[in-house]
Coordinates of C-alpha atoms in Angstrom, one line a residue:
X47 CA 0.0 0.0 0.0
X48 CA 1.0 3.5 -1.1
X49 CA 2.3 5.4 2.0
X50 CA 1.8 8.5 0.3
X51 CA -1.2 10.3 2.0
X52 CA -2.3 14.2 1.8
X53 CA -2.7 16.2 5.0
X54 CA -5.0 15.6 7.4
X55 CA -7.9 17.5 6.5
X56 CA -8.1 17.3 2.8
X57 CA -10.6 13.7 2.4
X58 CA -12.7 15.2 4.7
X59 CA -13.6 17.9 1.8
X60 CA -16.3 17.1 -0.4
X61 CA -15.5 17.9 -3.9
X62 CA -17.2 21.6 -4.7
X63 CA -20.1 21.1 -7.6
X64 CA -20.9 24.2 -9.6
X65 CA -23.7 25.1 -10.8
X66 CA -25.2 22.7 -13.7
X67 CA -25.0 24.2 -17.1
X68 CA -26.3 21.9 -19.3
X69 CA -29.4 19.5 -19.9
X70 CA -29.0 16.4 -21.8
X71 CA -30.9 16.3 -25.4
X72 CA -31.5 20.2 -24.8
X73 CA -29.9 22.9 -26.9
X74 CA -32.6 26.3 -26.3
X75 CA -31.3 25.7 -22.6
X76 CA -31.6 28.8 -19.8
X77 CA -29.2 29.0 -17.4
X78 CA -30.2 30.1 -13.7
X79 CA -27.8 28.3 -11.5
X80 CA -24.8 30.5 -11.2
X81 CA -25.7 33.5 -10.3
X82 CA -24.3 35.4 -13.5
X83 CA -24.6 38.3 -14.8
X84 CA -27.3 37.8 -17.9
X85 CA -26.3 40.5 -19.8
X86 CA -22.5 39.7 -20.0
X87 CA -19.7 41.5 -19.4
X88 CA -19.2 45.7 -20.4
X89 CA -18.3 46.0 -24.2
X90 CA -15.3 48.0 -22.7
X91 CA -14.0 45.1 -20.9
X92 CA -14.4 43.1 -23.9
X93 CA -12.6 45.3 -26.2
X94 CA -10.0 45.8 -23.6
X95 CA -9.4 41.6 -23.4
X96 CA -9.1 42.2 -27.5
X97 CA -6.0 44.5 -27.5
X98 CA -4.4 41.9 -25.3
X99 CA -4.3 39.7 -27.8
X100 CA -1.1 40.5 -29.9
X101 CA 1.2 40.4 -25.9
X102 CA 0.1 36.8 -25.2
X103 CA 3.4 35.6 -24.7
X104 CA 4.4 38.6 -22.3
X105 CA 3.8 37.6 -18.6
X106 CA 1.2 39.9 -16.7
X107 CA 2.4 42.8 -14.1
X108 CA 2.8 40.8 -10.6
X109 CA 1.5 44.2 -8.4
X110 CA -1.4 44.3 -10.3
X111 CA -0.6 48.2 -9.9
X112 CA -3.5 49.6 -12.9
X113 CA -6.4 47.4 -11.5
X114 CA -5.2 48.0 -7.8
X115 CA -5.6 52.0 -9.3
X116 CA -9.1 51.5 -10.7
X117 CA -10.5 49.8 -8.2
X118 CA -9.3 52.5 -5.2
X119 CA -10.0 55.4 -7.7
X120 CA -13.6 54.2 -8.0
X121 CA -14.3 53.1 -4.4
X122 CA -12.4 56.0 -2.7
X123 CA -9.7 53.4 -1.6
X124 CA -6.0 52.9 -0.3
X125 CA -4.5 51.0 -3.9
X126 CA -1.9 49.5 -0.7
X127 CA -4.4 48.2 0.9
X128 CA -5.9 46.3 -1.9
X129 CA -4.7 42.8 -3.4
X130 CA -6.1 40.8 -5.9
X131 CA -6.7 37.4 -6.6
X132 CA -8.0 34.5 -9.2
X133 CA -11.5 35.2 -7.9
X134 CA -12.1 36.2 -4.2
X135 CA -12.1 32.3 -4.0
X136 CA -8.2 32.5 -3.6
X137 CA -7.8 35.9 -1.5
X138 CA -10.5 33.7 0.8
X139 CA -7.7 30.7 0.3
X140 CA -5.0 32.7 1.3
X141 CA -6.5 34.0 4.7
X142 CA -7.1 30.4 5.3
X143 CA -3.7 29.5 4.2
X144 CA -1.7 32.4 6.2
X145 CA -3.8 32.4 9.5
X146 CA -5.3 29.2 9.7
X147 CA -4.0 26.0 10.7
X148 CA -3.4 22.9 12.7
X149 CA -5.0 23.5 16.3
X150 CA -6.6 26.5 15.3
X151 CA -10.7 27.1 14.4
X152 CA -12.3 28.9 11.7
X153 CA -15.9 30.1 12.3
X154 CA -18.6 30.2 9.1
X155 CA -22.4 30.1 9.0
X156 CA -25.0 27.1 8.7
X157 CA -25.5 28.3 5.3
X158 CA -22.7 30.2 4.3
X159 CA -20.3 29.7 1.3
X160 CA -19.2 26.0 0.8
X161 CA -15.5 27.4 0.4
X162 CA -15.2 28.4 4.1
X163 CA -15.1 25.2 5.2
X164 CA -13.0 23.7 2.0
X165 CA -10.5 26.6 3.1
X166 CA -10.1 25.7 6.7
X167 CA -9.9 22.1 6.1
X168 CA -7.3 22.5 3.3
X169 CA -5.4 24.8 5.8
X170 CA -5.6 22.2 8.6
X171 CA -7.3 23.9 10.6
X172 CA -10.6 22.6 12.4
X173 CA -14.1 24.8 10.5
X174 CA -16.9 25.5 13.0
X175 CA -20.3 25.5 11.6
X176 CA -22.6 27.9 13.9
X177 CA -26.6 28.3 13.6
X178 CA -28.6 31.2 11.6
X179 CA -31.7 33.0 12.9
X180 CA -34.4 32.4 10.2
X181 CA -31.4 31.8 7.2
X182 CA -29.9 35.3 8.1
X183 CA -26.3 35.1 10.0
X184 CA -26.6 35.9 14.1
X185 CA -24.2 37.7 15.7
X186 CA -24.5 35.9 19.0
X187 CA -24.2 32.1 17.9
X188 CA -21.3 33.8 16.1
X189 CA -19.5 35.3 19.8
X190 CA -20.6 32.1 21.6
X191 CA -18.2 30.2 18.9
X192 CA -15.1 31.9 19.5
X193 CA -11.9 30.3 21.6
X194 CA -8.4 31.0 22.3
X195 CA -8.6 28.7 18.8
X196 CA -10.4 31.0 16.8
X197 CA -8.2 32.8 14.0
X198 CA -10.7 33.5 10.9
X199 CA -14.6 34.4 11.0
X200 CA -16.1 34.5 7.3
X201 CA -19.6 35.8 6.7
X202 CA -21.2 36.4 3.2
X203 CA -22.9 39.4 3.4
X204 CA -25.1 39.2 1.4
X205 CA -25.5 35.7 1.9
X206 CA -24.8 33.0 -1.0
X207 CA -27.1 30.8 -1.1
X208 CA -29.7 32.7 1.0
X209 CA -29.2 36.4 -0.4
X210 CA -30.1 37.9 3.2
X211 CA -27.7 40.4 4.8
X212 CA -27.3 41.7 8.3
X213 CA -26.7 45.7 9.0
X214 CA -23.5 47.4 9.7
X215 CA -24.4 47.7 13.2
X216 CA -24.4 44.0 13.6
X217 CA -21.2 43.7 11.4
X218 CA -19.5 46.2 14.0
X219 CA -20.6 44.8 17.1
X220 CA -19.4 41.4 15.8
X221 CA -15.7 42.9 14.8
X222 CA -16.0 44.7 18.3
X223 CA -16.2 41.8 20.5
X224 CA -13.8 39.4 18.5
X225 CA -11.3 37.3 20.4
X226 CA -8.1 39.4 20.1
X227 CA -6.3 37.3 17.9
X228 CA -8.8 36.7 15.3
X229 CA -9.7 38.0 12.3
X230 CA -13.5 38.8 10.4
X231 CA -13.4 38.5 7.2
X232 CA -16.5 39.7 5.1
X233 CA -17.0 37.9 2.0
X234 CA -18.9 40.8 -0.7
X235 CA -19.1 38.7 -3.6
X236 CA -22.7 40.6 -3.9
X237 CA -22.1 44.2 -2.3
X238 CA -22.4 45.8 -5.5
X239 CA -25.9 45.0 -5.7
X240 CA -26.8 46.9 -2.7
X241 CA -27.1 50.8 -2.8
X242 CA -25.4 52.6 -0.5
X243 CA -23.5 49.3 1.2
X244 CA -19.7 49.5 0.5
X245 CA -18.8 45.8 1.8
X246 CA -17.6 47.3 5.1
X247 CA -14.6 49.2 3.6
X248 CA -15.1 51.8 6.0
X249 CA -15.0 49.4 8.5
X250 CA -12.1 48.0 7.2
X251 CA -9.9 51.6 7.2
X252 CA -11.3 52.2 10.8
X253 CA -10.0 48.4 12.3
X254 CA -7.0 46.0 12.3
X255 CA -9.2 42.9 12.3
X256 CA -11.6 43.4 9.8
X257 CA -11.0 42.2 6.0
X258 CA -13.8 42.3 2.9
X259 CA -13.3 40.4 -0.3
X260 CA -15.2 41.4 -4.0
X261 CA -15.2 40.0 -6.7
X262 CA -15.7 40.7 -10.6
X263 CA -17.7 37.8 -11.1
X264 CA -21.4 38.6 -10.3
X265 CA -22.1 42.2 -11.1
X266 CA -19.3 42.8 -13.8
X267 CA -20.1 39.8 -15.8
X268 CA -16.3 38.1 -15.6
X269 CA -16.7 35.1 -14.4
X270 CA -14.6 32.7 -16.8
X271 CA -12.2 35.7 -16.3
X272 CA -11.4 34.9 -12.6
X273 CA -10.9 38.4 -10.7
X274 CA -10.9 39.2 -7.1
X275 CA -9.5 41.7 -4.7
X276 CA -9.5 41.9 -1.0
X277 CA -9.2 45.1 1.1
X278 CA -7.6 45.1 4.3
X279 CA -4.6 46.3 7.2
X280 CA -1.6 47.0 5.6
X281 CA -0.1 44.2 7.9
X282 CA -2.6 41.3 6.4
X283 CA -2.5 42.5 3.0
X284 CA 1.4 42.6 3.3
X285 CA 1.5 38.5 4.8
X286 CA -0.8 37.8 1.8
X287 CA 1.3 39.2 -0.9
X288 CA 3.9 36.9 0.8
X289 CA 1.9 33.5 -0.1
X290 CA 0.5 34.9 -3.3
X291 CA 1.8 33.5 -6.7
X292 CA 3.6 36.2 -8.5
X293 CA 1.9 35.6 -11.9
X294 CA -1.7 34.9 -10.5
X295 CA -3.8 37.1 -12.8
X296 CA -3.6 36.7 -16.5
X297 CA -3.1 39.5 -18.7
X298 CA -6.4 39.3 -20.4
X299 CA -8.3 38.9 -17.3
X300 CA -5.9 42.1 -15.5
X301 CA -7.4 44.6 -18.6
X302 CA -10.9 42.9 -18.4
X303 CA -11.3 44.1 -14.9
X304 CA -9.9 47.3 -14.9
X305 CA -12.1 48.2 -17.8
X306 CA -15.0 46.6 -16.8
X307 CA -15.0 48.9 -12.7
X308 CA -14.2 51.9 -14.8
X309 CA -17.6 51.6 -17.1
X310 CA -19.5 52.8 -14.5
X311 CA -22.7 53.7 -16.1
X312 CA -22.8 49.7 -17.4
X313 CA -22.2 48.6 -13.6
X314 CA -25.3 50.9 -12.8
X315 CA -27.5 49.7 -15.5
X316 CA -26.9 46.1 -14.6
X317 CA -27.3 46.6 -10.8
X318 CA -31.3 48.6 -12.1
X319 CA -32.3 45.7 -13.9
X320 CA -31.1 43.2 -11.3
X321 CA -33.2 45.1 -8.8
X322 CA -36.6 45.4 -11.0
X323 CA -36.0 41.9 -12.0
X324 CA -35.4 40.4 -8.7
X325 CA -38.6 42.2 -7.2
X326 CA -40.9 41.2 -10.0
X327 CA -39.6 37.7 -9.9
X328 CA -40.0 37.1 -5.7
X329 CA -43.5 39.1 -6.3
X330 CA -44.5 36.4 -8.9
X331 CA -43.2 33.3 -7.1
X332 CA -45.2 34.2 -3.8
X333 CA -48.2 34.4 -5.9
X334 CA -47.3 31.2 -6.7
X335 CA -47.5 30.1 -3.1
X336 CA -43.8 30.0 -3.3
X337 CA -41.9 32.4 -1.0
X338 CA -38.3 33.8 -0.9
X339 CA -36.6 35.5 1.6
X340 CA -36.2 39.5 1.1
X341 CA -32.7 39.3 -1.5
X342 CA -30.2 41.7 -1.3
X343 CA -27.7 39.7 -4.2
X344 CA -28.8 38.2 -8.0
X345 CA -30.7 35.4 -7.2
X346 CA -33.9 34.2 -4.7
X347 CA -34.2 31.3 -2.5
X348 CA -37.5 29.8 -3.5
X349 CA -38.7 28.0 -0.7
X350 CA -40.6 24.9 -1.0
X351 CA -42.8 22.7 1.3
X352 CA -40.5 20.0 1.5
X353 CA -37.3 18.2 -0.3
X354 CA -39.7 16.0 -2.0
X355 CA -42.0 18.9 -3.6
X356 CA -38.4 21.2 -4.4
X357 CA -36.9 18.3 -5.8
X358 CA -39.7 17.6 -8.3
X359 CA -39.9 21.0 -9.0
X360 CA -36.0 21.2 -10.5
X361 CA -36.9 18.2 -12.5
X362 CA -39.9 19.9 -14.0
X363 CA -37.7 22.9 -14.9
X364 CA -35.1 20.7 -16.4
X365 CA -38.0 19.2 -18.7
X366 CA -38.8 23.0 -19.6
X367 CA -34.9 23.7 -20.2
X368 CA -34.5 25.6 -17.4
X369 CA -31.8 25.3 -15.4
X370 CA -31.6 26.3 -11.3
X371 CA -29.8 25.3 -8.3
X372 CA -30.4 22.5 -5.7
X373 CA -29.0 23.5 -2.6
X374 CA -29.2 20.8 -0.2
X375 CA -25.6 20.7 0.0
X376 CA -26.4 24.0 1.7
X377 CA -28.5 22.7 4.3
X378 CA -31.4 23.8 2.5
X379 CA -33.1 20.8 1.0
X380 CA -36.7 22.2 0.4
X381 CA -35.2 25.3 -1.8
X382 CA -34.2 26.2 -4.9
X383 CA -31.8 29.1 -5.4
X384 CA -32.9 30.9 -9.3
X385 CA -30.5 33.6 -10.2
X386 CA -31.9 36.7 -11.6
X387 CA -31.9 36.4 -15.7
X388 CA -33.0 38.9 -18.1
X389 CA -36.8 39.3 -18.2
X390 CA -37.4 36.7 -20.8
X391 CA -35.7 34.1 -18.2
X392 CA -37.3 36.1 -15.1
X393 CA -41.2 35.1 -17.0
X394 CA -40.2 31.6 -18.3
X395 CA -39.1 30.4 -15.0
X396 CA -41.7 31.8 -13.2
X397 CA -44.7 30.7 -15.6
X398 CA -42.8 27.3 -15.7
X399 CA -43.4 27.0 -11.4
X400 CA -46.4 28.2 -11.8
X401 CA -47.3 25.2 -14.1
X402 CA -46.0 23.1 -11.7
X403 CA -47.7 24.3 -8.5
X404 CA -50.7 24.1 -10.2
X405 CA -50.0 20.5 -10.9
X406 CA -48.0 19.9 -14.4
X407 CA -45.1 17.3 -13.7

């Protein structure tokens, strides 16, 4: 037998299943299970990726010094502070990987992001799972969690997969009454899709233990680009460039991002639609007899009377082409999450549960 065996830690991870993109026998398939952006990415950012073209076989800038630029000229940022990543997926790795660790704990939420606990486990170190109040993140199970042991604290905000969100008064009380030696780290994969929320930057620039992550995924349409950032204390952001690889970001994906923050009028339109969408569509599934939690992101939890009834309902879908996402990896086994699509995809999918409320199968 081979005596070659990975940390401990790694088998207990459960391999991460994205969302399904395809339906077998179906071509005129719609997509719902991602959580992208339906209108794609800003023309600028695709003509930008274009003129990169002709210096493929250059290697990328490793500061990342022109994004790092955009992104603090158009969030009123420190560019020092900032450092970016192959999705906030690896600038949530790299927390794990430089503060985490064997004998140490690393806090997430009953239904928080899958990648919380993939990123302590991969670290070593030993994830705690602690309840929600009603699938929105509580503060107090949060403070009754922490130890001597506790290093990292993640919390979506908003939520993936529930797309609820707690106040900044909750967020500070929580950063407030941290054990000494840990750090919060708030996840902003969908901040840009709330007015007026910055993703706790301010909270950031007024603290030493407080980091957010964004990403370029959701709202900005990249994600088969891969683009990240995290903004935090000169100290962390300074022991993550020390574990970060050198080349991480591509030079197509460097030029797609820095165009795509800058088109700020596209970013604006697609956060509008996303919030007239995502009302009409909750509005239309309640009438349904199907409700969702108030969504702050680009997507609804559509709530179900059971695993039985959600699970029949995604197989209905599928038969209509429509594509959404079983979360009962998420703990939540009578729901479907349905990203927002454009209003074609917002009426099919909502006609198509209608159908099977009212008894198509």
């Amino acid at each position: 037998m081979s005596r070659i065996e990975p940390q401990p830690g790694i088998m207990q991870i459960a391999l991460y299943e994205g969302g399904k993109s395809r339906i077998e026998g179906m071509s005129n398939v719609v997509k719902l299970s991602s959580n992208e952006n339906p209108f794609g990415p800003s023309p600028a950012a695709q003509e930008a990726v274009k003129r990169t073209l002709h210096e493929m076989h250059r290697y990328p800038s490793t500061d990342h010094a022109e994004l790092r630029a955009a992104i603090a000229d158009v969030h009123g940022l420190d560019a020092d502070r900032i450092i970016c990543g192959v999705g906030s997926d690896e600038v949530l790795a790299m927390l794990c990987h430089a503060y985490a660790g064997p004998g140490t704990e690393v806090i997430h939420t009953e239904h928080g992001f899958a990648l919380y606990r993939i990123g302590a486990l991969a670290a070593g170190a030993k994830p705690i799972e602690v309840p929600e109040r009603e699938r929105v993140t509580d503060v107090d199970s949060i403070l009754a969690a922490c130890t001597d042991a506790t290093r990292l604290v993640f919390i979506a905000n908003p939520n993936n997969p529930t797309g609820t969100m707690i106040g900044m008064a909750e967020i500070e009380r929580l950063a407030e009454n941290l054990p000494e030696q840990a750090l919060l780290v708030l996840d902003g994969a969908y901040a840009e899709y709330v007015d007026g929320y910055d993703g706790g930057a301010r909270l950031v620039e007024a603290r030493e233990n407080v980091v957010m992550t964004r990403t370029f995924s959701k709202l900005y349409g990249l994600g088969g680009m891969r683009v990240g950032w995290g903004y935090g204390p000169k100290a962390v952001i300074d022991v993550l460039n020390r574990v970060r690889g050198p080349f991480n970001l591509s030079l197509a994906a460097l030029a797609a991002a820095e165009a795509a923050i800058r088109d700020t009028a596209y970013v604006e339109k697609s956060r509008g639609e996303n919030a007239r969408l995502r009302t009409w569509l909750s509005g239309a599934l309640a009438e349904h007899g199907v409700p969702c939690d108030t969504s702050m992101a680009n997507f609804v939890l559509a709530r179900f009377a059971d695993a039985d009834e959600a699970g029949a309902c995604d197989a209905y879908l599928q038969t209509q082409g429509l594509i959404v996402r079983r979360v009962t990896g998420y703990k939540l086994p009578n729901a479907l999450r349905i990203t927002v699509g454009d209003e074609p995809s917002c009426r099919r999918v909502a006609h198509c549960i209608g159908q099977f409320k009212a008894g198509a199968r």
